[in-house]
PDB file of C-alpha atoms and ligand atoms in Angstrom:
ATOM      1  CA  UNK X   1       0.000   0.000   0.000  1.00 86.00           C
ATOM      2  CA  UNK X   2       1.314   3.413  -0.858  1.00 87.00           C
ATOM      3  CA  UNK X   3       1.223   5.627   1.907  1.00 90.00           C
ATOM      4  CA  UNK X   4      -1.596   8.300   2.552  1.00 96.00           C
ATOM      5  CA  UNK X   5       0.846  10.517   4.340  1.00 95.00           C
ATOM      6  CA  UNK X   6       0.441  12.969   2.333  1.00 96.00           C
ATOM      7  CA  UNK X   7      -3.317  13.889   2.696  1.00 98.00           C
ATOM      8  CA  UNK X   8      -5.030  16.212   5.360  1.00 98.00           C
ATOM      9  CA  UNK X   9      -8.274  16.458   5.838  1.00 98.00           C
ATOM     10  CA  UNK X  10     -10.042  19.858   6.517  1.00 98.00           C
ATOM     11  CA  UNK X  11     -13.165  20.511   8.273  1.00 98.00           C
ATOM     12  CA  UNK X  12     -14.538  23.955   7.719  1.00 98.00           C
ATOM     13  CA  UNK X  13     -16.705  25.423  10.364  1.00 98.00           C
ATOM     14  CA  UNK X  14     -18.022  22.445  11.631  1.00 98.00           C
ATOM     15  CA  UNK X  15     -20.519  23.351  14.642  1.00 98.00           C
ATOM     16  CA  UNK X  16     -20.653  20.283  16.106  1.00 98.00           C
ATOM     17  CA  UNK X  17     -17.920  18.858  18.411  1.00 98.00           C
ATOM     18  CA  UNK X  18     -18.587  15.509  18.313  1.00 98.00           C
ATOM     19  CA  UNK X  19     -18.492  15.219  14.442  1.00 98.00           C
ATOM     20  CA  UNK X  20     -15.391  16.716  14.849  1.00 98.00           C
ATOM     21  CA  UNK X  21     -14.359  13.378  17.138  1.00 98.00           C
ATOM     22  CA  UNK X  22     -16.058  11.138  14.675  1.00 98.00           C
ATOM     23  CA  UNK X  23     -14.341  12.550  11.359  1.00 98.00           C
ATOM     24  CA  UNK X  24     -11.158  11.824  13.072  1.00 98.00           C
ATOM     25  CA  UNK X  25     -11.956   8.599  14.181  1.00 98.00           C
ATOM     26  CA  UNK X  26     -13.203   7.847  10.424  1.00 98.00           C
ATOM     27  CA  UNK X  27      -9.465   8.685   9.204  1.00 98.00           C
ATOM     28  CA  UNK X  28      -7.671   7.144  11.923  1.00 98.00           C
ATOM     29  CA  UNK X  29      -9.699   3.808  10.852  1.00 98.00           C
ATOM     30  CA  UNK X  30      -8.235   4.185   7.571  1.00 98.00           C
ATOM     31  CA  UNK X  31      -5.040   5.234   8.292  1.00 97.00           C
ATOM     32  CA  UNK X  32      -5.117   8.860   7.570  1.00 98.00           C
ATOM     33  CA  UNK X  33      -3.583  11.151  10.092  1.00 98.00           C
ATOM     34  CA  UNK X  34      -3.462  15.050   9.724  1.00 98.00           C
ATOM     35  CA  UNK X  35      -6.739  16.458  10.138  1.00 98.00           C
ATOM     36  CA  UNK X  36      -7.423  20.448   9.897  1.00 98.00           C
ATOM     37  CA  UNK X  37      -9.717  22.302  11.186  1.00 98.00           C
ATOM     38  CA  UNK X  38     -10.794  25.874  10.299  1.00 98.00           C
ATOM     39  CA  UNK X  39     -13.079  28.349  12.993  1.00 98.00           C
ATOM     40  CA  UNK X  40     -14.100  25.373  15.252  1.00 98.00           C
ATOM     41  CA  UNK X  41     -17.030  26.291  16.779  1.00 98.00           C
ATOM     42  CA  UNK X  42     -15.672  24.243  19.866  1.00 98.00           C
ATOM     43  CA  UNK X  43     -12.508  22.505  19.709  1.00 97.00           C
ATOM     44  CA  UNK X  44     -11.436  21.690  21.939  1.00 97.00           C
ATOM     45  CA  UNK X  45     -14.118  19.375  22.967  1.00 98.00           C
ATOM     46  CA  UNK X  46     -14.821  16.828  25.989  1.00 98.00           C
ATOM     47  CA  UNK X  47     -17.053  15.558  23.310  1.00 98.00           C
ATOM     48  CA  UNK X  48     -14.969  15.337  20.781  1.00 98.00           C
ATOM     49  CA  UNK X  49     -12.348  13.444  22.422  1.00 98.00           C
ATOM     50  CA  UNK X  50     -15.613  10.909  23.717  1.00 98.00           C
ATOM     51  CA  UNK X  51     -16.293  10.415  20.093  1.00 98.00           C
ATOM     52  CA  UNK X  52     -13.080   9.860  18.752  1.00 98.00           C
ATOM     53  CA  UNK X  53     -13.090   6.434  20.671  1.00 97.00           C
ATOM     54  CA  UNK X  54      -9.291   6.598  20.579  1.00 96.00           C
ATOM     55  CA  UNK X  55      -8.397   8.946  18.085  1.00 98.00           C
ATOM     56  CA  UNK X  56      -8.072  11.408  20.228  1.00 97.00           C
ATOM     57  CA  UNK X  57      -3.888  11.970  18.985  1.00 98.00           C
ATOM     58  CA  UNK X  58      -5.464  13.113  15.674  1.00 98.00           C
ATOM     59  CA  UNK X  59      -7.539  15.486  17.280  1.00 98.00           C
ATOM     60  CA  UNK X  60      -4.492  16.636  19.802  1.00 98.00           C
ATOM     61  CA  UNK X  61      -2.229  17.219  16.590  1.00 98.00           C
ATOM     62  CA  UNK X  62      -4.677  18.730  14.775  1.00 98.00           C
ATOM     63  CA  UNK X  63      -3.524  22.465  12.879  1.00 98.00           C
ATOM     64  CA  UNK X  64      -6.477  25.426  13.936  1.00 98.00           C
ATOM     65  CA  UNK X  65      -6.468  27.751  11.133  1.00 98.00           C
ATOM     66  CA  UNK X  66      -8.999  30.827  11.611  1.00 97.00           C
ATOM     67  CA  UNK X  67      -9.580  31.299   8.013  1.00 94.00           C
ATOM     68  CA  UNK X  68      -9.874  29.080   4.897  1.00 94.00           C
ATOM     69  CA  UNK X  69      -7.495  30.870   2.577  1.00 91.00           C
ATOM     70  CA  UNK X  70      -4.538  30.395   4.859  1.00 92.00           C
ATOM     71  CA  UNK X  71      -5.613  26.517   5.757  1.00 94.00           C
ATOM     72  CA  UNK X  72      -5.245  25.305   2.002  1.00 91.00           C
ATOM     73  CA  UNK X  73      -1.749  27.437   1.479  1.00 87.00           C
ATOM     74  CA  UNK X  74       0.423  24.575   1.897  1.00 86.00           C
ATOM     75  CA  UNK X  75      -1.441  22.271  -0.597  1.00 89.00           C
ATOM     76  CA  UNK X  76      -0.680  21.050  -4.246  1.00 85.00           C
ATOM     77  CA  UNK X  77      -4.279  20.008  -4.489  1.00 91.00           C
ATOM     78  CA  UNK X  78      -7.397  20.519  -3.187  1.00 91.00           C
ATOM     79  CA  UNK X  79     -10.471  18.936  -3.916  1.00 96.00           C
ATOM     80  CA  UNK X  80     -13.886  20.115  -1.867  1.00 95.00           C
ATOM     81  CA  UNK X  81     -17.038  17.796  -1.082  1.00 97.00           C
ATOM     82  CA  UNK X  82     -20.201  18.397  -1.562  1.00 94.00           C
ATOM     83  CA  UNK X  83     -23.617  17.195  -1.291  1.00 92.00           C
ATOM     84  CA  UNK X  84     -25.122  19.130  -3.738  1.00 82.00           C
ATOM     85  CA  UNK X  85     -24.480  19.606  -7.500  1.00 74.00           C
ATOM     86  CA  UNK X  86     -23.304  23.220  -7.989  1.00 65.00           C
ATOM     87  CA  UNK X  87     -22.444  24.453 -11.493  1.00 62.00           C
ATOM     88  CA  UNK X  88     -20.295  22.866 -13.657  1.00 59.00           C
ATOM     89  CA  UNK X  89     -17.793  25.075 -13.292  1.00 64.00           C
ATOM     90  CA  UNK X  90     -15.765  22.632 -11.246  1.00 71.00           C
ATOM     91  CA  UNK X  91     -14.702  19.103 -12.377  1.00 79.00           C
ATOM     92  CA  UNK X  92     -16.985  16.940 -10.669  1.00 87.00           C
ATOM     93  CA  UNK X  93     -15.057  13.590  -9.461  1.00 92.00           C
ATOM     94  CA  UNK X  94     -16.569  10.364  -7.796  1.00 93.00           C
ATOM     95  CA  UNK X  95     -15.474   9.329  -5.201  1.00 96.00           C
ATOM     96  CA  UNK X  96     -13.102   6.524  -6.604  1.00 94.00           C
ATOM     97  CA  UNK X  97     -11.539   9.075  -8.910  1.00 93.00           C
ATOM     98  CA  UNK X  98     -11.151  11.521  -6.126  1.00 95.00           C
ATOM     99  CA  UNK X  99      -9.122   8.997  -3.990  1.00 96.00           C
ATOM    100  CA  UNK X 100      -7.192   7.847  -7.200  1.00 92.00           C
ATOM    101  CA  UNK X 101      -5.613  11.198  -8.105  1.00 91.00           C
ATOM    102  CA  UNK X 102      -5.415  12.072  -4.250  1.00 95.00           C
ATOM    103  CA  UNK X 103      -2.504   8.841  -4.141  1.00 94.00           C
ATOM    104  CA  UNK X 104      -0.942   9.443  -6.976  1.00 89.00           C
ATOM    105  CA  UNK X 105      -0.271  13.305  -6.711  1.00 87.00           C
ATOM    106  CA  UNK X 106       2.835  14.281  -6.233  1.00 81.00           C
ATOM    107  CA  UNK X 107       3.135  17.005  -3.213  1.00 88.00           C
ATOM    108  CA  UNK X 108       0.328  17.548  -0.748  1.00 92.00           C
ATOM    109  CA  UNK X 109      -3.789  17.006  -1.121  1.00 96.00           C
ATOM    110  CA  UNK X 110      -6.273  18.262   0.874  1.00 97.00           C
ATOM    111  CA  UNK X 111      -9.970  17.309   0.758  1.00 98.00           C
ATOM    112  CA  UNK X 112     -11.983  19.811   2.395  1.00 98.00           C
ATOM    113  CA  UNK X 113     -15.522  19.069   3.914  1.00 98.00           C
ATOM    114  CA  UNK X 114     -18.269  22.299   4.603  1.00 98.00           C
ATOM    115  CA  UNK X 115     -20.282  23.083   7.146  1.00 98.00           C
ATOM    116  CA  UNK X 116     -23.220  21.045   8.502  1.00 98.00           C
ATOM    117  CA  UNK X 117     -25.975  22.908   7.487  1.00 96.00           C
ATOM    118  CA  UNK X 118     -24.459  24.994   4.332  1.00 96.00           C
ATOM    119  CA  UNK X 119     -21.574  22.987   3.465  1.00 96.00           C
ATOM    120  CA  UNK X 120     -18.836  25.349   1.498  1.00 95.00           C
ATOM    121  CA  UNK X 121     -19.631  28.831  -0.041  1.00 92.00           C
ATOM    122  CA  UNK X 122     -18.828  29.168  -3.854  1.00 85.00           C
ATOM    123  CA  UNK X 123     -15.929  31.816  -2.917  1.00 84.00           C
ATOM    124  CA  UNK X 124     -14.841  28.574  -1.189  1.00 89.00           C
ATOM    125  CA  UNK X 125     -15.010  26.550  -3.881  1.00 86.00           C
ATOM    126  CA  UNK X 126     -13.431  28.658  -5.947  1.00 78.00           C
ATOM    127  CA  UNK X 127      -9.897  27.952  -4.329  1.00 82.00           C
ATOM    128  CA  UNK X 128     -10.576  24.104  -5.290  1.00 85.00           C
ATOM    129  CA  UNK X 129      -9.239  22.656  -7.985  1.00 85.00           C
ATOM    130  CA  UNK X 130     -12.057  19.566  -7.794  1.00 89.00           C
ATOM    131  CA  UNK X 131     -15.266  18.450  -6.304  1.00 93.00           C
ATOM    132  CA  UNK X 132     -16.023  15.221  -5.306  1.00 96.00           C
ATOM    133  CA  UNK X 133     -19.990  13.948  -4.372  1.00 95.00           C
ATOM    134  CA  UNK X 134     -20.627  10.336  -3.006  1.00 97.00           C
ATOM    135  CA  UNK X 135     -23.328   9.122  -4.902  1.00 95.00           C
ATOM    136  CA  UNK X 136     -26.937   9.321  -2.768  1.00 95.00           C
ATOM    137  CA  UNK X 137     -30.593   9.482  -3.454  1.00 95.00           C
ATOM    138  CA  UNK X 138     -31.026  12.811  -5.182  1.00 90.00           C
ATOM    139  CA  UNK X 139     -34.011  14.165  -3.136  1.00 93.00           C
ATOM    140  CA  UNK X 140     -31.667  13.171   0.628  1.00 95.00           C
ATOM    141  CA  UNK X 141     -28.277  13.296  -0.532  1.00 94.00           C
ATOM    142  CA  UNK X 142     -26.518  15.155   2.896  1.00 96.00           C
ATOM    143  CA  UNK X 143     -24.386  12.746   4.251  1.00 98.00           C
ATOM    144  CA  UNK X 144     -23.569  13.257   8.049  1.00 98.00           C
ATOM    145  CA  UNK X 145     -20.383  15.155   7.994  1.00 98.00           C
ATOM    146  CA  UNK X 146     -18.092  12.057   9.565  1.00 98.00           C
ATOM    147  CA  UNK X 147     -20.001   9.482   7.508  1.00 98.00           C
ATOM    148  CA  UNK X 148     -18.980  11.979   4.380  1.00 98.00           C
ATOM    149  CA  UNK X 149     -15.106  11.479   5.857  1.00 98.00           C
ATOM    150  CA  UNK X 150     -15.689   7.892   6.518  1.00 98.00           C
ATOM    151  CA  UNK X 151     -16.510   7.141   2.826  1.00 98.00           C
ATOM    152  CA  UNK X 152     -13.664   9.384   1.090  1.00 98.00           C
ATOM    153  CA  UNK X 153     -11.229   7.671   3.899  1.00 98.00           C
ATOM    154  CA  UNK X 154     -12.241   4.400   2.762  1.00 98.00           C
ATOM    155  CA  UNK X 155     -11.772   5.251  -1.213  1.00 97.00           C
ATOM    156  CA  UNK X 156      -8.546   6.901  -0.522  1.00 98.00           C
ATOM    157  CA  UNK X 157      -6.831   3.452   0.976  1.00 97.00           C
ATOM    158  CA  UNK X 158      -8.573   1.638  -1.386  1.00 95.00           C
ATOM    159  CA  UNK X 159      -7.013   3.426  -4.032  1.00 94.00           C
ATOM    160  CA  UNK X 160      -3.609   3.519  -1.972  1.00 95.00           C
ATOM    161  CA  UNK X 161      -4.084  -0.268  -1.885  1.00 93.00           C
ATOM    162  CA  UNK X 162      -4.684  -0.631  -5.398  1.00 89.00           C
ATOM    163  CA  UNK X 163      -1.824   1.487  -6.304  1.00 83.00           C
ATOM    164  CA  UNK X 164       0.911  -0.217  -4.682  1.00 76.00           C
ATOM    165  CA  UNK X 165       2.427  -1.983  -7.590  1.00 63.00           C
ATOM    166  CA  UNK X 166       2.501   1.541  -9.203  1.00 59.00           C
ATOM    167  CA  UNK X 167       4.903   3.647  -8.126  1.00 57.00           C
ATOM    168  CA  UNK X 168       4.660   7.440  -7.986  1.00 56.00           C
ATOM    169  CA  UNK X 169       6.358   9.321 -10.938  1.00 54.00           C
ATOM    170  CA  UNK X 170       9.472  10.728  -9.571  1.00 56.00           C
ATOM    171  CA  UNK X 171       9.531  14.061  -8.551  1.00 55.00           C
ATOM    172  CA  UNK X 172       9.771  16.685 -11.298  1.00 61.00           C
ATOM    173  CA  UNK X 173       8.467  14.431 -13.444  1.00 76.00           C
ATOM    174  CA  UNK X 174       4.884  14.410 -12.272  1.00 72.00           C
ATOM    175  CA  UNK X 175       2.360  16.207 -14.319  1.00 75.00           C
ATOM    176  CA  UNK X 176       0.271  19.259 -11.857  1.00 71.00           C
ATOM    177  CA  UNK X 177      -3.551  19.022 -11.726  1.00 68.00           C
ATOM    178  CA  UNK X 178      -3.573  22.323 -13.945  1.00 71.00           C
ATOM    179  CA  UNK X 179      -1.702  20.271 -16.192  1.00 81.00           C
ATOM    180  CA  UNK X 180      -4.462  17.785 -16.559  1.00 82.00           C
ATOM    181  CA  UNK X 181      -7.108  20.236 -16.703  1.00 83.00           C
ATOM    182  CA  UNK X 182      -5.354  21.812 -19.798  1.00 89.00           C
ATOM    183  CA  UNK X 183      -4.860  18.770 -21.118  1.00 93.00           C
ATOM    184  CA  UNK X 184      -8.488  17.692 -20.564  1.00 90.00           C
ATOM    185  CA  UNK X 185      -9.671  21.076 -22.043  1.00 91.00           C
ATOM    186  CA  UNK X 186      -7.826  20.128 -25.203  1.00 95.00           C
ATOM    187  CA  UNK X 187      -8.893  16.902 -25.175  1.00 95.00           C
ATOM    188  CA  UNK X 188     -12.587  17.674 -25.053  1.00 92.00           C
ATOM    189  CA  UNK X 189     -11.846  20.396 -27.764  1.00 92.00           C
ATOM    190  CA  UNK X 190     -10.603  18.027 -30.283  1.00 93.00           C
ATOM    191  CA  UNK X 191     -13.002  15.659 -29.497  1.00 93.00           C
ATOM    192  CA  UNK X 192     -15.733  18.004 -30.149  1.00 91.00           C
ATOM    193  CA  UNK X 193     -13.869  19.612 -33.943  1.00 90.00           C
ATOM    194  CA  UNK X 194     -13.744  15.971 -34.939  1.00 90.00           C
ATOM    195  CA  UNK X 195     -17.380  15.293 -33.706  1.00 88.00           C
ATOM    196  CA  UNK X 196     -16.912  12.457 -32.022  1.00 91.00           C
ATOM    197  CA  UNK X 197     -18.545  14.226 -29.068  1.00 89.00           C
ATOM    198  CA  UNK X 198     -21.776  16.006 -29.593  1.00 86.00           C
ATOM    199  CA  UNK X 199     -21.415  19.904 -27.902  1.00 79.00           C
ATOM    200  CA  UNK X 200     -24.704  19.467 -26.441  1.00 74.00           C
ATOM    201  CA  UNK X 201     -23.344  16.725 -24.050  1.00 73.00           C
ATOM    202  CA  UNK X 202     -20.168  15.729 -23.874  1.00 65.00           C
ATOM    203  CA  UNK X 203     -20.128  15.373 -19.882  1.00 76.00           C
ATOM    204  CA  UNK X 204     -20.500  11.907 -19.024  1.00 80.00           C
ATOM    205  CA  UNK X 205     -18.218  10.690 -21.720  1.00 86.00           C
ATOM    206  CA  UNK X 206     -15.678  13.505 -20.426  1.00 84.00           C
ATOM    207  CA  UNK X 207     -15.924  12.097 -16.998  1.00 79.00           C
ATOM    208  CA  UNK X 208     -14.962   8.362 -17.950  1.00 81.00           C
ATOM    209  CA  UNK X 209     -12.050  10.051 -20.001  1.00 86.00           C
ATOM    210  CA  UNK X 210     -11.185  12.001 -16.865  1.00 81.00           C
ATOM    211  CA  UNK X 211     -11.439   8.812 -14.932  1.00 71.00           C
ATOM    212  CA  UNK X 212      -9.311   6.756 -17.440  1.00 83.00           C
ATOM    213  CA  UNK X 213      -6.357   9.328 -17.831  1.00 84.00           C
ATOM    214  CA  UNK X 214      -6.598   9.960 -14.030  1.00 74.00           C
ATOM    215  CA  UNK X 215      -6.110   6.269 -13.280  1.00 73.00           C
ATOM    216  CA  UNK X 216      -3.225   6.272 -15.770  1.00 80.00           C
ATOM    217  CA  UNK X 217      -1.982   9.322 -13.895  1.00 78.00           C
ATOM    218  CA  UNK X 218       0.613   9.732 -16.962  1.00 86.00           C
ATOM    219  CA  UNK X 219       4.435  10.832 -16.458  1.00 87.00           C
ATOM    220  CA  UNK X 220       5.448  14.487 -17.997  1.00 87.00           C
ATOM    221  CA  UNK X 221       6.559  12.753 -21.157  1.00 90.00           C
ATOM    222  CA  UNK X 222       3.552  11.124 -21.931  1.00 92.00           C
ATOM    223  CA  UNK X 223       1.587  14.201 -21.200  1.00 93.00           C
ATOM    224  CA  UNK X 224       3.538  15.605 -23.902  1.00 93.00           C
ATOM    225  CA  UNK X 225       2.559  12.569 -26.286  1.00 95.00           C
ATOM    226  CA  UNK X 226      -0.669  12.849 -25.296  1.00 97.00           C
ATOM    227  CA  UNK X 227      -1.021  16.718 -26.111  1.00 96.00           C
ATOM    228  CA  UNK X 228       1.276  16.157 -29.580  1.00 96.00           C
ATOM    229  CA  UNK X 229      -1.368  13.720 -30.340  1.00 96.00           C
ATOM    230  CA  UNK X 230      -4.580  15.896 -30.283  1.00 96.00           C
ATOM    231  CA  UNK X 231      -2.827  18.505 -31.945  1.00 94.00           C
ATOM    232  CA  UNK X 232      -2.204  16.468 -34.779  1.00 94.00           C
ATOM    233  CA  UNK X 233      -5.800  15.254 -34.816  1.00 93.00           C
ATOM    234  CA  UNK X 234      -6.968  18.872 -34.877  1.00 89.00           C
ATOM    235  CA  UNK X 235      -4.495  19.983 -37.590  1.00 90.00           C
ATOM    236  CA  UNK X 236      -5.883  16.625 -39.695  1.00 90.00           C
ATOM    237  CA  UNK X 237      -9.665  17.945 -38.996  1.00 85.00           C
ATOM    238  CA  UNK X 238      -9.201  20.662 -39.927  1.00 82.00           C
ATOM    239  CA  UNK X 239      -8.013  20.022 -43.717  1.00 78.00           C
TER     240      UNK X 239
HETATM  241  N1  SAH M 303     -26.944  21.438   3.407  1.00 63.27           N
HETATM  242  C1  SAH M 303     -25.547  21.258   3.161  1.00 63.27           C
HETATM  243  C2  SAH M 303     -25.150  19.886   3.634  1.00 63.27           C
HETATM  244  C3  SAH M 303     -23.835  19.873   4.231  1.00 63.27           C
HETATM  245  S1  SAH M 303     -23.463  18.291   4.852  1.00 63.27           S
HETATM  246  C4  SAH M 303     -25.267  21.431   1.677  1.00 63.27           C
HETATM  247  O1  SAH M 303     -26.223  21.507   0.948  1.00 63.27           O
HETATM  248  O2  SAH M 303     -24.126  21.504   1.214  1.00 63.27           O
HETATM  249  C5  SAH M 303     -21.877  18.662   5.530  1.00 63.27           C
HETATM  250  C6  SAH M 303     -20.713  18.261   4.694  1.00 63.27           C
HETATM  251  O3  SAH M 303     -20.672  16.825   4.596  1.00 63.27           O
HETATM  252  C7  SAH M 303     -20.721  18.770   3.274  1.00 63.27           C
HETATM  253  O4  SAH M 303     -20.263  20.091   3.171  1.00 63.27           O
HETATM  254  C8  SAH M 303     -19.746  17.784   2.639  1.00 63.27           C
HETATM  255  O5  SAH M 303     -18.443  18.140   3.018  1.00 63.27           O
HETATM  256  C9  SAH M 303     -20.113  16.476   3.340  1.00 63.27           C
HETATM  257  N2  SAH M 303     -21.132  15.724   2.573  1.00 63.27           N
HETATM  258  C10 SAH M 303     -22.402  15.440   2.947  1.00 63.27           C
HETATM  259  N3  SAH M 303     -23.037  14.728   2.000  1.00 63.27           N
HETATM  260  C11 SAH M 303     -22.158  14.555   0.995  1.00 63.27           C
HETATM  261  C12 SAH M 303     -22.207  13.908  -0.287  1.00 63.27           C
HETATM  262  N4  SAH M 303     -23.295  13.313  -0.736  1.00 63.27           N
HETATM  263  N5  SAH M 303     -21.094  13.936  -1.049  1.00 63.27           N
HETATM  264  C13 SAH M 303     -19.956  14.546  -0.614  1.00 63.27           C
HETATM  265  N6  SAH M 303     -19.871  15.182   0.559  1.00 63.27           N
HETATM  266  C14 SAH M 303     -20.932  15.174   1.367  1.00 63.27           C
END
């Protein structure tokens, strides 16, 4: 397994102490160990520490921040949750595909999680680079705030698991996540000149592409195959 060392988890706002206890519980479970939290209502907590069931050295290490700007500063990535579909401005990742490019970044990830009852503003959102919804019934689909960590610590060493025999790209040679979204915004713009995706709806078939290239988590030279290649498919449909 390759390790999750590298991924905080941040907890904006959250009102309630105990969910503070059980989020960290959730990651210790899974092996995840740094969480964050920003403007606490009340941290902390007797109650906290009662619901961390033995957690409680995640909660005693965890950083206080007092704003959200400053509490995603040291991150490469960071990808927000959400239980609601907001615009599309934001790729939307599952969960699976979430965890996937969370192992195999290169540098540090963050996956942030809103407030109880309003989750994460858009000016929030806006500092993200990806949002990530577990898949619910669409007319309940707000997830307890811990049982939201639970599930994204569970895909994350799943995907750590799965990722063993598939060693990080060594450093400087890993491609950023604004790397892939260029490359996926030239992607989907050569698939749509050649009209092999129709401009009224190319999202789901976007989203398996995003999944597929995200799993392959390609190596800077590759990216630079990969980008070669659509701009020789362009050039051709264009004649
Ligand atoms: N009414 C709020 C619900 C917030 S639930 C809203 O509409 O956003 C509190 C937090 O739990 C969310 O901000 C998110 O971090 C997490 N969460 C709850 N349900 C989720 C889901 N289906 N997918 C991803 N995250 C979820």
């Amino acid at each position: 397994m390759i390790s999750l060392d590298n991924i905080d988890i941040i907890l904006v706002e959250t009102s309630h102490p105990g969910n503070i206890g059980a989020a960290a519980r959730a990651m210790k479970t899974m092996g995840l160990s740094q969480l964050v939290l920003v403007n606490p209502q009340e941290f902390p907590s007797v109650v906290a520490t009662a619901r961390a069931s033995g957690a409680d050295d995640l909660l005693a290490n965890a950083k206080v921040y007092d704003n959200f700007v400053d509490s995603i500063r040291p991150y490469e990535l960071v990808i927000a949750t959400s239980a609601r579909l907001r615009s599309i401005t934001w790729p939307m990742l599952t969960p699976p595909e979430c965890a996937n490019k969370a192992v195999t970044q290169q540098g540090k990830v963050a996956i942030v999680f809103g407030r109880e009852h309003s989750g994460l503003t858009n000016e929030e959102l806006d500092h993200c680079h990806a949002l990530v919804q577990i898949s619910t019934e669409p007319n309940f689909s707000s997830l307890n705030i811990a049982a939201a960590v639970q599930v994204l610590s569970y895909e994350l060493r799943c995907a750590a698991e799965q990722n063993e025999h598939n060693p990080l790209p060594t450093v400087g040679d890993a491609v950023t996540a604004e790397q892939m979204e260029y490359f996926y915004g030239h992607l989907e713009q050569a698939l749509l000149d050649t009209g092999f995706l129709e401009a009224d709806k190319p999202r789901l078939t976007m989203r398996k592409l995003r999944c597929l290239f995200n799993r392959a988590a390609p190596n800077q030279s590759e990216m630079n195959i990969l980008r070669g290649i659509l701009s020789s498919i362009e050039k051709a449909a264009k004649k």
